[in-house]
Tab-separated table of C-alpha atoms in Angstrom:
chain	number	residue	atom	x	y	z
A	29	MET	CA	12.051	-78.575	10.226
A	30	ALA	CA	14.940	-80.370	11.856
A	31	GLU	CA	15.880	-77.187	13.672
A	32	ARG	CA	12.375	-76.861	15.171
A	33	GLN	CA	12.400	-80.473	16.377
A	34	ARG	CA	15.768	-79.922	17.979
A	35	ARG	CA	14.435	-76.859	19.902
A	36	LYS	CA	11.444	-78.840	21.186
A	37	THR	CA	13.682	-81.645	22.420
A	38	ILE	CA	15.730	-79.120	24.333
A	39	LYS	CA	12.632	-77.512	26.023
A	40	VAL	CA	11.072	-80.775	27.208
A	41	PRO	CA	14.010	-81.900	29.407
A	42	LEU	CA	14.120	-78.375	30.890
A	43	LEU	CA	10.478	-78.591	31.960
A	44	VAL	CA	11.058	-82.024	33.437
A	45	LEU	CA	14.005	-80.642	35.399
A	46	LEU	CA	11.919	-77.799	36.811
A	47	LEU	CA	9.198	-80.249	37.781
A	48	TYR	CA	11.696	-82.450	39.614
A	49	MET	CA	13.055	-79.430	41.467
A	50	LEU	CA	9.546	-78.414	42.544
A	51	ILE	CA	8.736	-81.924	43.781
A	52	GLY	CA	12.059	-82.069	45.593
A	53	GLY	CA	11.357	-78.792	47.292
A	54	VAL	CA	7.996	-80.031	48.527
A	55	PHE	CA	9.535	-83.191	49.940
A	56	LEU	CA	12.289	-81.199	51.516
A	57	ALA	CA	9.759	-78.832	53.108
A	58	THR	CA	7.862	-81.740	54.640
A	59	SER	CA	10.974	-83.539	55.821
A	60	THR	CA	12.888	-80.617	57.402
A	61	GLY	CA	11.763	-78.023	59.949
A	62	SER	CA	13.452	-74.994	58.484
A	63	PHE	CA	11.183	-74.558	55.477
A	64	VAL	CA	8.063	-75.277	57.585
A	65	VAL	CA	8.921	-72.386	59.829
A	66	ASN	CA	9.378	-70.113	56.818
A	67	PHE	CA	5.986	-71.116	55.430
A	68	LYS	CA	4.410	-70.402	58.798
A	69	GLU	CA	6.059	-67.009	58.907
A	70	LEU	CA	4.909	-66.337	55.391
A	71	GLY	CA	1.352	-67.334	56.243
A	72	PHE	CA	1.435	-65.214	59.396
A	73	SER	CA	2.612	-62.236	57.381
A	74	ILE	CA	-0.139	-62.746	54.827
A	75	VAL	CA	-2.833	-63.161	57.504
A	76	SER	CA	-1.514	-60.159	59.434
A	77	SER	CA	-1.606	-58.036	56.302
A	78	VAL	CA	-5.149	-59.167	55.574
A	79	GLN	CA	-6.164	-58.433	59.166
A	80	ARG	CA	-4.605	-54.997	59.011
A	81	GLY	CA	-6.430	-54.296	55.760
A	82	VAL	CA	-9.737	-55.518	57.154
A	83	ASN	CA	-9.201	-53.509	60.331
A	84	SER	CA	-8.393	-50.374	58.307
A	85	VAL	CA	-11.521	-50.829	56.213
A	86	TYR	CA	-13.626	-51.457	59.345
A	87	THR	CA	-12.126	-48.444	61.078
A	88	GLY	CA	-12.752	-46.286	58.004
A	89	ILE	CA	-16.372	-47.433	57.745
A	90	LYS	CA	-16.892	-46.939	61.486
A	91	THR	CA	-15.357	-43.471	61.307
A	92	PHE	CA	-17.553	-42.604	58.312
A	93	PHE	CA	-20.770	-43.617	60.042
A	94	SER	CA	-19.648	-41.892	63.233
A	95	SER	CA	-19.015	-38.732	61.234
A	96	VAL	CA	-22.451	-38.995	59.639
A	97	ALA	CA	-24.034	-39.410	63.074
A	98	GLU	CA	-22.043	-36.477	64.461
A	99	LEU	CA	-23.041	-34.357	61.453
A	100	ALA	CA	-26.713	-35.195	62.017
A	101	GLN	CA	-26.364	-34.309	65.713
A	102	LEU	CA	-24.604	-31.057	64.845
A	103	LYS	CA	-27.452	-30.215	62.461
A	104	LYS	CA	-30.010	-30.857	65.224
A	105	ASP	CA	-27.965	-28.751	67.663
A	106	TYR	CA	-27.718	-25.970	65.066
A	107	GLU	CA	-31.470	-26.004	64.450
A	108	LEU	CA	-32.113	-25.962	68.201
A	109	LEU	CA	-29.721	-23.052	68.727
A	110	THR	CA	-31.262	-21.199	65.786
A	111	GLU	CA	-34.712	-21.668	67.291
A	112	LYS	CA	-33.476	-20.464	70.678
A	113	LEU	CA	-31.866	-17.451	69.007
A	114	GLU	CA	-35.166	-16.559	67.309
A	115	ASP	CA	-36.940	-16.929	70.662
A	116	TYR	CA	-34.336	-14.672	72.252
A	117	LYS	CA	-34.767	-12.058	69.498
A	118	TYR	CA	-38.543	-12.243	69.937
A	119	LEU	CA	-38.240	-11.782	73.701
A	120	GLN	CA	-35.782	-8.960	73.179
A	121	ARG	CA	-38.177	-7.189	70.808
A	122	ASN	CA	-40.986	-7.703	73.305
A	123	ASN	CA	-38.829	-6.318	76.101
A	124	VAL	CA	-38.044	-3.250	74.007
A	125	GLU	CA	-41.739	-2.744	73.278
A	126	ILE	CA	-42.620	-3.247	76.942
A	127	ARG	CA	-39.990	-0.705	77.993
A	128	LYS	CA	-41.309	1.786	75.450
A	129	GLU	CA	-44.868	1.189	76.617
A	130	ASN	CA	-43.812	1.643	80.240
A	131	GLU	CA	-42.063	4.890	79.337
A	132	ARG	CA	-45.174	6.156	77.550
A	133	LEU	CA	-47.411	5.206	80.461
A	134	LYS	CA	-45.011	6.765	82.981
A	135	GLU	CA	-44.921	9.935	80.915
A	136	LEU	CA	-48.715	9.919	80.819
A	137	LEU	CA	-48.962	9.278	84.558
A	138	ASP	CA	-46.473	11.993	85.446
A	139	TYR	CA	-48.415	14.500	83.355
A	140	THR	CA	-51.886	13.577	84.606
A	141	GLU	CA	-50.770	13.981	88.215
A	142	THR	CA	-50.360	17.710	87.503
A	143	LEU	CA	-53.780	18.221	85.902
A	144	PRO	CA	-56.093	20.585	87.810
A	145	TYR	CA	-59.251	18.915	86.464
A	146	ASP	CA	-60.800	15.456	86.274
A	147	TYR	CA	-59.748	13.116	83.472
A	148	CYS	CA	-59.558	9.518	82.334
A	149	THR	CA	-56.922	7.852	80.211
A	150	ALA	CA	-57.923	5.768	77.199
A	151	GLN	CA	-56.380	3.634	74.511
A	152	ILE	CA	-57.061	4.019	70.794
A	153	ILE	CA	-58.710	0.864	69.455
A	154	GLY	CA	-59.809	1.983	65.986
A	155	ARG	CA	-59.367	4.609	63.290
A	156	ASP	CA	-61.263	5.672	60.210
A	157	PRO	CA	-58.839	7.268	57.725
A	158	ASN	CA	-61.648	8.336	55.393
A	159	ALA	CA	-61.205	12.006	54.527
A	160	ASN	CA	-64.948	12.585	54.942
A	161	TYR	CA	-65.016	11.186	58.459
A	162	SER	CA	-61.729	10.835	60.343
A	163	GLY	CA	-63.020	9.270	63.538
A	164	ILE	CA	-60.803	7.768	66.261
A	165	THR	CA	-62.317	5.157	68.574
A	166	ILE	CA	-61.160	4.774	72.197
A	167	ASN	CA	-61.863	2.075	74.793
A	168	LYS	CA	-63.655	4.325	77.312
A	169	GLY	CA	-67.294	5.397	77.307
A	170	SER	CA	-70.149	6.619	79.477
A	171	HIS	CA	-69.467	3.822	81.963
A	172	ASN	CA	-66.147	5.590	82.632
A	173	GLY	CA	-67.725	9.045	82.798
A	174	VAL	CA	-66.854	10.139	79.259
A	175	GLY	CA	-69.318	12.672	77.847
A	176	LYS	CA	-69.992	14.170	74.459
A	177	GLY	CA	-68.057	17.362	73.716
A	178	MET	CA	-65.205	16.633	76.144
A	179	PRO	CA	-61.761	17.665	74.847
A	180	VAL	CA	-59.081	15.061	74.260
A	181	ILE	CA	-55.372	15.690	74.698
A	182	ALA	CA	-52.230	13.548	74.625
A	183	ILE	CA	-48.585	13.664	75.641
A	184	GLN	CA	-46.042	12.445	73.131
A	185	ASN	CA	-42.244	12.610	73.433
A	186	GLY	CA	-42.653	14.971	76.340
A	187	ASN	CA	-44.934	17.332	74.421
A	188	VAL	CA	-48.579	17.966	75.287
A	189	GLY	CA	-50.911	18.467	72.349
A	190	LEU	CA	-54.571	18.712	71.443
A	191	VAL	CA	-56.101	15.583	69.844
A	192	GLY	CA	-59.729	16.624	69.350
A	193	LYS	CA	-63.055	16.249	71.118
A	194	ILE	CA	-65.576	13.512	71.890
A	195	ILE	CA	-68.482	13.492	69.402
A	196	SER	CA	-70.090	10.121	70.130
A	197	VAL	CA	-70.309	8.079	73.348
A	198	GLY	CA	-71.263	4.455	73.976
A	199	PRO	CA	-71.236	2.523	77.239
A	200	TYR	CA	-67.660	1.333	76.844
A	201	THR	CA	-66.315	3.105	73.743
A	202	SER	CA	-66.300	6.640	72.382
A	203	MET	CA	-65.507	8.431	69.128
A	204	ILE	CA	-63.093	11.364	68.818
A	205	LEU	CA	-63.302	14.032	66.140
A	206	PRO	CA	-59.570	14.770	65.600
A	207	ILE	CA	-58.262	18.251	64.902
A	208	TYR	CA	-57.178	17.262	61.379
A	209	ASP	CA	-60.797	16.443	60.363
A	210	TYR	CA	-62.165	18.990	57.899
A	211	GLN	CA	-65.239	19.466	60.139
A	212	CYS	CA	-63.098	20.494	63.099
A	213	ASN	CA	-62.714	24.242	63.767
A	214	ILE	CA	-60.904	25.425	66.889
A	215	SER	CA	-60.616	28.868	68.376
A	216	ALA	CA	-56.846	29.314	68.727
A	217	LYS	CA	-54.205	31.979	69.189
A	218	ILE	CA	-50.554	32.587	68.452
A	219	GLU	CA	-48.854	32.008	71.799
A	220	LYS	CA	-46.297	34.791	71.326
A	221	THR	CA	-48.524	37.602	70.049
A	222	ARG	CA	-51.864	36.375	71.525
A	223	ASP	CA	-53.636	37.087	68.201
A	224	ILE	CA	-56.739	34.924	67.816
A	225	GLY	CA	-57.856	32.989	64.754
A	226	ILE	CA	-59.528	29.724	63.707
A	227	VAL	CA	-57.596	26.479	63.147
A	228	SER	CA	-59.225	24.033	60.694
A	229	GLY	CA	-58.373	20.520	59.581
A	230	ASN	CA	-57.860	19.337	56.018
A	231	GLY	CA	-58.997	15.736	56.413
A	232	TYR	CA	-55.680	13.886	56.516
A	233	THR	CA	-53.081	13.205	59.210
A	234	SER	CA	-50.287	13.817	56.693
A	235	GLU	CA	-51.468	17.357	55.850
A	236	TYR	CA	-51.022	20.602	57.742
A	237	LEU	CA	-53.747	22.465	59.606
A	238	THR	CA	-54.837	25.900	58.439
A	239	MET	CA	-55.137	28.971	60.661
A	240	SER	CA	-57.237	31.835	59.334
A	241	TYR	CA	-58.353	35.335	60.417
A	242	ILE	CA	-54.906	36.503	61.585
A	243	LYS	CA	-54.469	40.166	60.624
A	244	LYS	CA	-51.639	41.099	58.281
A	245	ARG	CA	-50.331	43.645	60.786
A	246	VAL	CA	-48.694	40.836	62.772
A	247	MET	CA	-46.706	39.690	59.726
A	248	ASP	CA	-43.455	41.086	61.092
A	249	GLU	CA	-44.052	39.719	64.590
A	250	ILE	CA	-44.445	36.024	63.792
A	251	GLN	CA	-42.085	33.467	62.353
A	252	TYR	CA	-41.785	29.790	61.527
A	253	GLY	CA	-41.898	27.559	64.592
A	254	ASP	CA	-44.144	29.830	66.661
A	255	VAL	CA	-46.562	27.809	68.787
A	256	ILE	CA	-50.327	27.880	68.257
A	257	VAL	CA	-52.458	27.122	71.350
A	258	THR	CA	-56.139	26.906	72.210
A	259	SER	CA	-57.711	30.249	73.108
A	260	GLY	CA	-60.115	28.822	75.694
A	261	GLU	CA	-62.984	30.802	74.192
A	262	ASN	CA	-66.453	29.327	73.572
A	263	ASP	CA	-65.828	26.955	76.479
A	264	ASN	CA	-64.989	24.063	74.126
A	265	TYR	CA	-61.345	23.471	75.053
A	266	MET	CA	-59.064	24.273	77.931
A	267	LYS	CA	-56.938	27.368	77.538
A	268	ASP	CA	-53.343	27.294	76.218
A	269	ILE	CA	-53.220	23.655	75.077
A	270	PRO	CA	-50.638	23.417	72.238
A	271	ILE	CA	-52.084	22.609	68.822
A	272	GLY	CA	-49.034	22.908	66.567
A	273	THR	CA	-46.329	25.173	65.179
A	274	ILE	CA	-46.266	27.517	62.199
A	275	SER	CA	-44.671	25.938	59.111
A	276	SER	CA	-45.546	28.578	56.486
A	277	ILE	CA	-47.068	32.059	56.252
A	278	SER	CA	-49.060	33.231	53.234
A	279	ALA	CA	-50.404	36.726	52.477
A	280	PHE	CA	-52.794	37.386	49.573
A	281	ASP	CA	-53.560	40.773	48.038
A	282	TYR	CA	-57.276	40.084	47.933
A	283	ASP	CA	-57.448	39.168	51.645
A	284	THR	CA	-56.831	41.269	54.740
A	285	SER	CA	-55.856	38.181	56.758
A	286	LEU	CA	-52.873	35.827	56.717
A	287	GLU	CA	-53.111	32.128	56.090
A	288	LEU	CA	-50.863	30.075	58.381
A	289	HIS	CA	-50.016	26.431	57.881
A	290	ILE	CA	-49.706	24.577	61.171
A	291	VAL	CA	-47.882	21.293	61.851
A	292	PRO	CA	-49.666	19.454	64.703
A	293	VAL	CA	-47.740	18.782	67.897
A	294	ILE	CA	-49.149	15.236	67.960
A	295	ASP	CA	-48.041	12.648	65.409
A	296	PHE	CA	-51.414	10.961	64.921
A	297	ASN	CA	-49.928	8.031	63.035
A	298	ARG	CA	-48.052	7.046	66.211
A	299	LEU	CA	-50.668	8.015	68.758
A	300	GLU	CA	-51.765	5.162	71.069
A	301	ASN	CA	-53.012	6.649	74.349
A	302	VAL	CA	-55.053	9.771	75.038
A	303	ILE	CA	-56.482	11.752	77.951
A	304	VAL	CA	-60.170	12.680	78.020
A	305	ALA	CA	-60.425	15.828	80.082
A	306	ASN	CA	-63.388	17.050	82.088
A	307	PHE	CA	-62.183	20.589	82.665
A	308	LYS	CA	-65.683	21.557	83.810
A	309	ASN	CA	-64.966	19.412	86.887
A	310	LEU	CA	-67.461	16.665	86.239
A	311	SER	CA	-66.303	13.422	87.816
A	312	ILE	CA	-64.776	10.844	85.510
A	313	MET	CA	-63.899	7.425	86.845
A	314	ASP	CA	-60.801	5.797	85.298
């Protein structure tokens, strides 16, 4: 117990001494200039540090918001450029289509200038893919001089081919019976041998045409790829208009004739423009 009291008596004078030293320092600071200057420098350093910190925080916040604003602007610019790019692609596609259309029309014009008979050009505006009635509607009619029974041809990729014939006429539209229709029968001949037969449709654009009544004796004279053209007989079609090419040759024991499968010259799934021909020299106004 005595030892504890002795320790306490030692600590109390020490605290009093420290207190006196602190009070003396304060008086000394207020009575001399040297310590005042040091306190000012210390305060300046503290304030400067605080200002630098505040400025750094302000700069960081300002930079952050500026970055956000720049990011938003970049997003707007990106969306605008993307939209312009889509517009450019659209215009480019249109230009390609326009060039293709111009090429088709030029090809059509160049060919029609050589025709020895009257004609009018027309555009396909409707199709009926029904196998029982494969009609093709065009935008020209009696007002343009189109008449029932007139043959229809087309030029595609530089090749002239038979499309069909007019079976129905209105004032401003007409209907074509295409060569692939099962009701269509055309007097035709093999261009190389001049043998005559009948070409018939099978009802679909994707199927071949059939040529019948070709004698077996010409079996060794024909081959795949030979061209079939109109015969010009019966006064239904002009002479020597290409219909298609031979894709297969079949001979049956029970039949004296060959059966030829014909691939049409015209790709009907891509056909857009046609020529209605008046090869009997009746006037047709375009």
